[in-house]
Amino acid sequence: MSTSMDVEIAAPTQATIYLLDRSAPAVLLRDILPDWTRRLGTAGIKVAEIETSNSVRNLQDLIEFIRTEHYARGAVAPATRSIAGLPDAAFDDLGPAVSMLGTFDVIAKANSKLSCRLSVPKAAAATLDDILRPAGGPPARPLSTALILGASPLGDGLALHLLERGRDDTCFAEITIADTDVKALNRSGASLRDHPQSTRIAVRHIAHPADLTRLTAVLPDGCLIIHAGTAEPRLRPLIHADGLVFSRGAVIWDPTSLAGSPLLDQAARDARDQNLILADGWRFQLYLLAAQIAEILNLEPDPEALKKMVDSAERAARKRQAA
């Protein structure tokens, strides 16, 4: 089928999930999907990669392509996409997270109806469960405070999960989003403003390494620090400045990192003395892909079975990375 997109997409002849843009998570999905669909009882799903720009026109064309092609089941976006500029009729159903934040990472089709969802909060929930309660270990005590470095669509999705996680008032009573970009901070604050627990959210502008030092120095023991920066490396100079202070028992998580992280590199130096918990992005990316696949295929995987699938895929991915 020829469209006005940057590429021509061939009409699928079997059930197909499309990957929007080639990336490490996208390549990972292509590699693991056959095994996952077999375990989930939905074998025979094909994966097709599409290189597109971020233009609204390209996205609109792709949405129409998925709607009209019988075998097109949906699409996975490695990075969140905005619904801004799309016509109201582009989707038949917006999930609650999409309605609030205006971003999505998966398109699913069922009975010719298109829905879009944001899977980041669900993936964050599963990942944090694993980080805070290692296999066979006792549950960690609730974390009272979170610092998200990076006002980004990813950061907004993570903040949304933390707000939901803290509904019982036992954790994440204070969530701070920090960035060097005032416009990005204002956008994040506005996106989360309608949440019932939005008073837990604060935005903080940081312009110099000293600002980040002061911000992290007052964090309580047992806090959560997340790097949610985008492809724009605006926060990297501040993190590289070696001014971060890590409180005792803090959880340091970089869901964006599959290979190297300045935040985790700094934290590693204090990990033993401060009893820090460090986590990179592999489990998050795998849970994100699992949530996206489940959304497209209309599945509710058993949590324990899903965890085993992620464990196996993570071991394989790290082994490939080390080779």
Short mmCIF file of C-alpha atoms in Angstrom, two decimals:
data_model
loop_
_atom_site.label_atom_id
_atom_site.label_comp_id
_atom_site.label_asym_id
_atom_site.label_seq_id
_atom_site.Cartn_x
_atom_site.Cartn_y
_atom_site.Cartn_z
CA MET A 1 0.00 0.00 0.00
CA SER A 2 1.41 3.36 -1.01
CA THR A 3 0.91 6.23 1.43
CA SER A 4 2.19 9.80 1.68
CA MET A 5 4.57 8.66 4.41
CA ASP A 6 8.35 8.63 4.03
CA VAL A 7 8.19 4.95 3.12
CA GLU A 8 5.87 2.64 1.22
CA ILE A 9 4.30 -0.04 3.40
CA ALA A 10 3.41 -3.34 1.84
CA ALA A 11 -0.05 -4.66 2.68
CA PRO A 12 0.38 -7.42 5.31
CA THR A 13 -0.65 -10.98 4.50
CA GLN A 14 -0.68 -12.21 8.11
CA ALA A 15 -1.30 -10.68 11.52
CA THR A 16 1.35 -7.98 11.93
CA ILE A 17 2.59 -5.65 14.65
CA TYR A 18 4.47 -2.59 13.44
CA LEU A 19 7.50 -1.09 15.15
CA LEU A 20 7.73 2.66 14.76
CA ASP A 21 11.39 3.42 14.14
CA ARG A 22 14.35 1.16 14.65
CA SER A 23 15.84 1.22 18.15
CA ALA A 24 17.36 -1.14 20.68
CA PRO A 25 13.95 -1.93 22.26
CA ALA A 26 12.45 -2.40 18.79
CA VAL A 27 15.16 -4.84 17.75
CA LEU A 28 14.70 -6.60 21.08
CA LEU A 29 10.98 -6.97 20.43
CA ARG A 30 11.65 -8.46 17.00
CA ASP A 31 13.95 -11.02 18.61
CA ILE A 32 11.75 -12.04 21.53
CA LEU A 33 8.26 -11.77 20.05
CA PRO A 34 8.15 -15.29 18.52
CA ASP A 35 8.93 -16.88 21.89
CA TRP A 36 6.57 -14.61 23.81
CA THR A 37 3.65 -15.10 21.45
CA ARG A 38 4.19 -18.87 21.62
CA ARG A 39 4.09 -18.79 25.42
CA LEU A 40 1.02 -16.56 25.34
CA GLY A 41 -0.74 -18.86 22.89
CA THR A 42 -0.81 -16.34 20.03
CA ALA A 43 1.89 -17.68 17.72
CA GLY A 44 2.09 -16.48 14.14
CA ILE A 45 2.36 -12.74 14.74
CA LYS A 46 4.77 -11.01 12.38
CA VAL A 47 6.88 -7.97 13.27
CA ALA A 48 7.54 -5.26 10.68
CA GLU A 49 9.76 -2.25 11.22
CA ILE A 50 8.80 1.15 9.85
CA GLU A 51 11.13 4.14 9.70
CA THR A 52 9.01 7.28 9.97
CA SER A 53 9.53 10.86 10.96
CA ASN A 54 7.73 12.40 13.91
CA SER A 55 5.49 14.51 11.69
CA VAL A 56 1.77 14.54 12.42
CA ARG A 57 1.05 13.74 8.77
CA ASN A 58 3.15 10.58 8.84
CA LEU A 59 1.52 9.46 12.07
CA GLN A 60 -1.95 10.15 10.72
CA ASP A 61 -1.21 8.13 7.59
CA LEU A 62 0.06 5.22 9.67
CA ILE A 63 -3.06 5.29 11.86
CA GLU A 64 -5.25 5.12 8.77
CA PHE A 65 -3.13 2.29 7.35
CA ILE A 66 -3.61 0.21 10.52
CA ARG A 67 -7.33 0.95 10.54
CA THR A 68 -7.91 -0.14 6.93
CA GLU A 69 -5.53 -3.10 6.55
CA HIS A 70 -7.17 -6.29 7.79
CA TYR A 71 -4.01 -7.96 9.11
CA ALA A 72 -2.54 -4.86 10.75
CA ARG A 73 -3.03 -5.50 14.47
CA GLY A 74 -1.36 -2.41 15.88
CA ALA A 75 1.89 -0.53 16.41
CA VAL A 76 4.50 -0.16 19.13
CA ALA A 77 6.37 3.11 19.62
CA PRO A 78 9.73 2.73 21.42
CA ALA A 79 9.35 6.39 22.47
CA THR A 80 6.07 8.06 23.37
CA ARG A 81 4.23 9.99 20.66
CA SER A 82 1.98 13.00 21.07
CA ILE A 83 -1.66 13.10 20.03
CA ALA A 84 -1.37 16.86 19.51
CA GLY A 85 -2.45 17.85 16.01
CA LEU A 86 -4.21 14.57 15.26
CA PRO A 87 -7.91 14.80 14.35
CA ASP A 88 -10.42 13.81 17.03
CA ALA A 89 -11.49 10.88 14.87
CA ALA A 90 -7.99 9.40 14.64
CA PHE A 91 -8.74 7.01 17.50
CA ASP A 92 -11.98 5.52 18.71
CA ASP A 93 -10.76 5.25 22.29
CA LEU A 94 -8.12 7.01 24.36
CA GLY A 95 -6.94 5.38 27.55
CA PRO A 96 -7.13 7.46 30.75
CA ALA A 97 -3.36 8.05 30.80
CA VAL A 98 -3.43 9.27 27.18
CA SER A 99 -6.36 11.58 27.94
CA MET A 100 -4.43 13.12 30.82
CA LEU A 101 -0.91 13.34 29.41
CA GLY A 102 -1.60 13.58 25.67
CA THR A 103 0.98 10.94 24.77
CA PHE A 104 0.84 7.27 23.77
CA ASP A 105 3.20 4.40 22.97
CA VAL A 106 0.91 1.72 21.52
CA ILE A 107 -1.89 1.54 18.96
CA ALA A 108 -4.23 -1.46 19.07
CA LYS A 109 -7.04 -2.53 16.72
CA ALA A 110 -10.02 -4.67 17.63
CA ASN A 111 -13.12 -5.07 15.43
CA SER A 112 -11.94 -2.19 13.21
CA LYS A 113 -11.81 0.11 16.25
CA LEU A 114 -8.53 1.82 17.09
CA SER A 115 -7.39 2.60 20.61
CA CYS A 116 -4.20 4.19 21.85
CA ARG A 117 -2.68 3.61 25.23
CA LEU A 118 0.30 4.65 27.33
CA SER A 119 2.04 1.57 28.71
CA VAL A 120 4.72 3.39 30.71
CA PRO A 121 2.79 3.42 34.03
CA LYS A 122 2.05 -0.32 33.84
CA ALA A 123 5.69 -1.12 32.98
CA ALA A 124 6.90 1.12 35.79
CA ALA A 125 4.64 -0.68 38.27
CA ALA A 126 6.02 -4.11 37.38
CA THR A 127 9.63 -2.89 37.30
CA LEU A 128 9.46 -1.14 40.66
CA ASP A 129 7.83 -4.21 42.19
CA ASP A 130 10.89 -6.21 41.09
CA ILE A 131 13.38 -3.55 42.21
CA LEU A 132 11.81 -3.04 45.62
CA ARG A 133 11.14 -6.71 46.27
CA PRO A 134 13.90 -8.93 44.86
CA ALA A 135 13.05 -12.57 44.20
CA GLY A 136 12.61 -14.39 47.50
CA GLY A 137 13.26 -11.28 49.57
CA PRO A 138 11.01 -9.32 51.91
CA PRO A 139 9.17 -6.25 50.62
CA ALA A 140 11.13 -3.03 50.95
CA ARG A 141 9.75 -0.33 53.19
CA PRO A 142 7.70 2.32 51.38
CA LEU A 143 9.68 5.14 49.81
CA SER A 144 8.42 8.55 50.87
CA THR A 145 10.08 10.76 48.26
CA ALA A 146 10.91 10.59 44.56
CA LEU A 147 13.08 12.80 42.36
CA ILE A 148 12.60 12.52 38.60
CA LEU A 149 15.49 14.02 36.63
CA GLY A 150 14.03 15.05 33.30
CA ALA A 151 10.73 16.70 32.41
CA SER A 152 9.78 14.45 29.52
CA PRO A 153 6.87 12.31 28.30
CA LEU A 154 8.62 9.34 29.91
CA GLY A 155 8.99 11.27 33.16
CA ASP A 156 5.32 12.22 33.09
CA GLY A 157 4.30 8.58 32.65
CA LEU A 158 6.54 7.52 35.52
CA ALA A 159 5.18 10.32 37.72
CA LEU A 160 1.65 9.17 36.93
CA HIS A 161 2.46 5.70 38.22
CA LEU A 162 4.09 7.08 41.38
CA LEU A 163 0.96 9.11 42.06
CA GLU A 164 -1.16 5.98 41.73
CA ARG A 165 1.28 4.00 43.86
CA GLY A 166 1.07 6.60 46.60
CA ARG A 167 -2.73 6.77 46.81
CA ASP A 168 -2.65 5.02 50.19
CA ASP A 169 -0.44 7.81 51.61
CA THR A 170 2.30 5.37 52.60
CA CYS A 171 4.73 6.20 49.79
CA PHE A 172 5.74 8.97 47.41
CA ALA A 173 4.10 11.77 49.36
CA GLU A 174 6.52 14.11 47.57
CA ILE A 175 7.48 13.80 43.89
CA THR A 176 9.80 16.39 42.36
CA ILE A 177 10.43 16.74 38.63
CA ALA A 178 13.67 18.62 37.92
CA ASP A 179 15.04 19.90 34.63
CA THR A 180 17.06 22.70 33.07
CA ASP A 181 14.25 23.47 30.60
CA VAL A 182 11.54 25.73 32.05
CA LYS A 183 9.13 25.09 29.18
CA ALA A 184 9.44 21.32 29.64
CA LEU A 185 8.81 21.70 33.36
CA ASN A 186 5.72 23.80 32.76
CA ARG A 187 4.40 21.25 30.28
CA SER A 188 4.91 18.39 32.75
CA GLY A 189 3.24 20.31 35.54
CA ALA A 190 0.26 21.15 33.33
CA SER A 191 -0.07 17.54 32.12
CA LEU A 192 -0.35 16.16 35.65
CA ARG A 193 -2.44 18.99 37.09
CA ASP A 194 -5.77 17.19 36.71
CA HIS A 195 -4.72 14.13 38.71
CA PRO A 196 -6.50 13.92 42.10
CA GLN A 197 -3.12 13.54 43.81
CA SER A 198 -1.38 16.33 41.84
CA THR A 199 -0.54 18.26 45.02
CA ARG A 200 2.20 15.67 45.55
CA ILE A 201 3.99 16.96 42.42
CA ALA A 202 6.51 19.80 42.46
CA VAL A 203 8.63 21.05 39.57
CA ARG A 204 12.12 22.41 40.13
CA HIS A 205 14.31 24.34 37.72
CA ILE A 206 18.00 23.48 37.95
CA ALA A 207 20.50 25.54 35.99
CA HIS A 208 23.85 24.62 37.53
CA PRO A 209 25.50 21.55 39.09
CA ALA A 210 25.23 23.27 42.48
CA ASP A 211 21.42 23.34 42.10
CA LEU A 212 21.39 19.57 41.62
CA THR A 213 23.74 19.09 44.57
CA ARG A 214 21.47 21.10 46.87
CA LEU A 215 18.40 19.27 45.59
CA THR A 216 19.80 15.80 46.21
CA ALA A 217 21.48 16.73 49.51
CA VAL A 218 18.13 17.27 51.25
CA LEU A 219 16.49 14.06 50.06
CA PRO A 220 15.60 11.72 52.94
CA ASP A 221 17.01 8.24 53.40
CA GLY A 222 15.28 5.64 51.30
CA CYS A 223 14.24 7.93 48.45
CA LEU A 224 13.87 7.12 44.75
CA ILE A 225 15.94 8.95 42.10
CA ILE A 226 14.97 8.33 38.47
CA HIS A 227 16.65 9.52 35.31
CA ALA A 228 13.94 10.20 32.73
CA GLY A 229 15.86 12.41 30.34
CA THR A 230 15.04 12.39 26.66
CA ALA A 231 17.41 12.08 23.72
CA GLU A 232 18.37 15.71 24.35
CA PRO A 233 21.39 15.53 26.67
CA ARG A 234 20.58 18.74 28.52
CA LEU A 235 20.87 17.14 31.97
CA ARG A 236 24.06 15.22 31.28
CA PRO A 237 26.49 18.08 32.04
CA LEU A 238 24.90 18.53 35.46
CA ILE A 239 24.96 14.81 36.25
CA HIS A 240 28.54 14.48 34.96
CA ALA A 241 29.60 17.31 37.25
CA ASP A 242 29.90 14.77 40.07
CA GLY A 243 27.72 16.80 42.43
CA LEU A 244 24.99 14.30 43.20
CA VAL A 245 24.44 13.34 46.83
CA PHE A 246 22.91 9.93 47.51
CA SER A 247 21.08 9.40 50.78
CA ARG A 248 21.35 6.09 52.59
CA GLY A 249 19.18 3.31 51.21
CA ALA A 250 18.20 5.28 48.11
CA VAL A 251 16.99 3.53 44.96
CA ILE A 252 18.73 4.85 41.84
CA TRP A 253 16.97 3.89 38.62
CA ASP A 254 17.71 4.79 35.01
CA PRO A 255 14.95 3.28 32.83
CA THR A 256 16.49 4.93 29.76
CA SER A 257 19.82 3.09 30.06
CA LEU A 258 20.60 -0.18 28.31
CA ALA A 259 24.35 0.43 28.20
CA GLY A 260 26.01 2.98 30.46
CA SER A 261 24.47 5.71 32.59
CA PRO A 262 26.22 8.72 34.18
CA LEU A 263 23.69 8.62 37.01
CA LEU A 264 24.31 4.94 37.77
CA ASP A 265 28.08 5.40 37.33
CA GLN A 266 28.08 8.06 40.04
CA ALA A 267 25.84 6.05 42.32
CA ALA A 268 28.01 2.95 41.92
CA ARG A 269 30.86 4.69 43.74
CA ASP A 270 28.69 5.16 46.84
CA ALA A 271 26.58 2.01 46.49
CA ARG A 272 28.27 -0.06 49.19
CA ASP A 273 28.78 2.68 51.77
CA GLN A 274 25.27 4.08 51.35
CA ASN A 275 23.51 0.76 50.80
CA LEU A 276 22.09 1.94 47.48
CA ILE A 277 19.92 -0.10 45.11
CA LEU A 278 20.88 0.45 41.46
CA ALA A 279 18.77 -0.50 38.44
CA ASP A 280 19.22 0.13 34.73
CA GLY A 281 16.60 0.07 31.98
CA TRP A 282 16.53 -3.54 30.78
CA ARG A 283 13.65 -4.79 32.92
CA PHE A 284 11.61 -1.65 32.31
CA GLN A 285 12.03 -1.90 28.54
CA LEU A 286 11.02 -5.57 28.61
CA TYR A 287 7.97 -4.94 30.77
CA LEU A 288 7.08 -2.04 28.49
CA LEU A 289 7.22 -4.27 25.42
CA ALA A 290 5.19 -6.93 27.21
CA ALA A 291 2.50 -4.40 28.14
CA GLN A 292 2.38 -3.11 24.57
CA ILE A 293 2.11 -6.61 23.10
CA ALA A 294 -0.60 -7.53 25.61
CA GLU A 295 -2.55 -4.39 24.71
CA ILE A 296 -2.42 -5.15 20.98
CA LEU A 297 -3.30 -8.82 21.41
CA ASN A 298 -5.93 -8.11 24.11
CA LEU A 299 -4.21 -10.32 26.67
CA GLU A 300 -3.89 -10.26 30.46
CA PRO A 301 -0.71 -12.27 31.14
CA ASP A 302 -0.38 -13.97 34.51
CA PRO A 303 2.00 -11.79 36.58
CA GLU A 304 4.22 -14.69 37.63
CA ALA A 305 4.39 -16.09 34.08
CA LEU A 306 5.19 -12.61 32.77
CA LYS A 307 7.96 -12.17 35.32
CA LYS A 308 9.54 -15.46 34.21
CA MET A 309 9.37 -14.33 30.59
CA VAL A 310 11.05 -11.04 31.47
CA ASP A 311 13.70 -12.83 33.57
CA SER A 312 14.56 -15.10 30.65
CA ALA A 313 14.59 -12.28 28.09
CA GLU A 314 16.73 -10.08 30.35
CA ARG A 315 19.34 -12.81 30.80
CA ALA A 316 19.47 -13.37 27.05
CA ALA A 317 19.70 -9.64 26.32
CA ARG A 318 22.52 -9.07 28.79
CA LYS A 319 24.36 -12.09 27.42
CA ARG A 320 24.13 -10.69 23.89
CA GLN A 321 25.24 -7.30 25.12
CA ALA A 322 28.31 -8.76 26.87
CA ALA A 323 29.35 -10.88 23.88
#
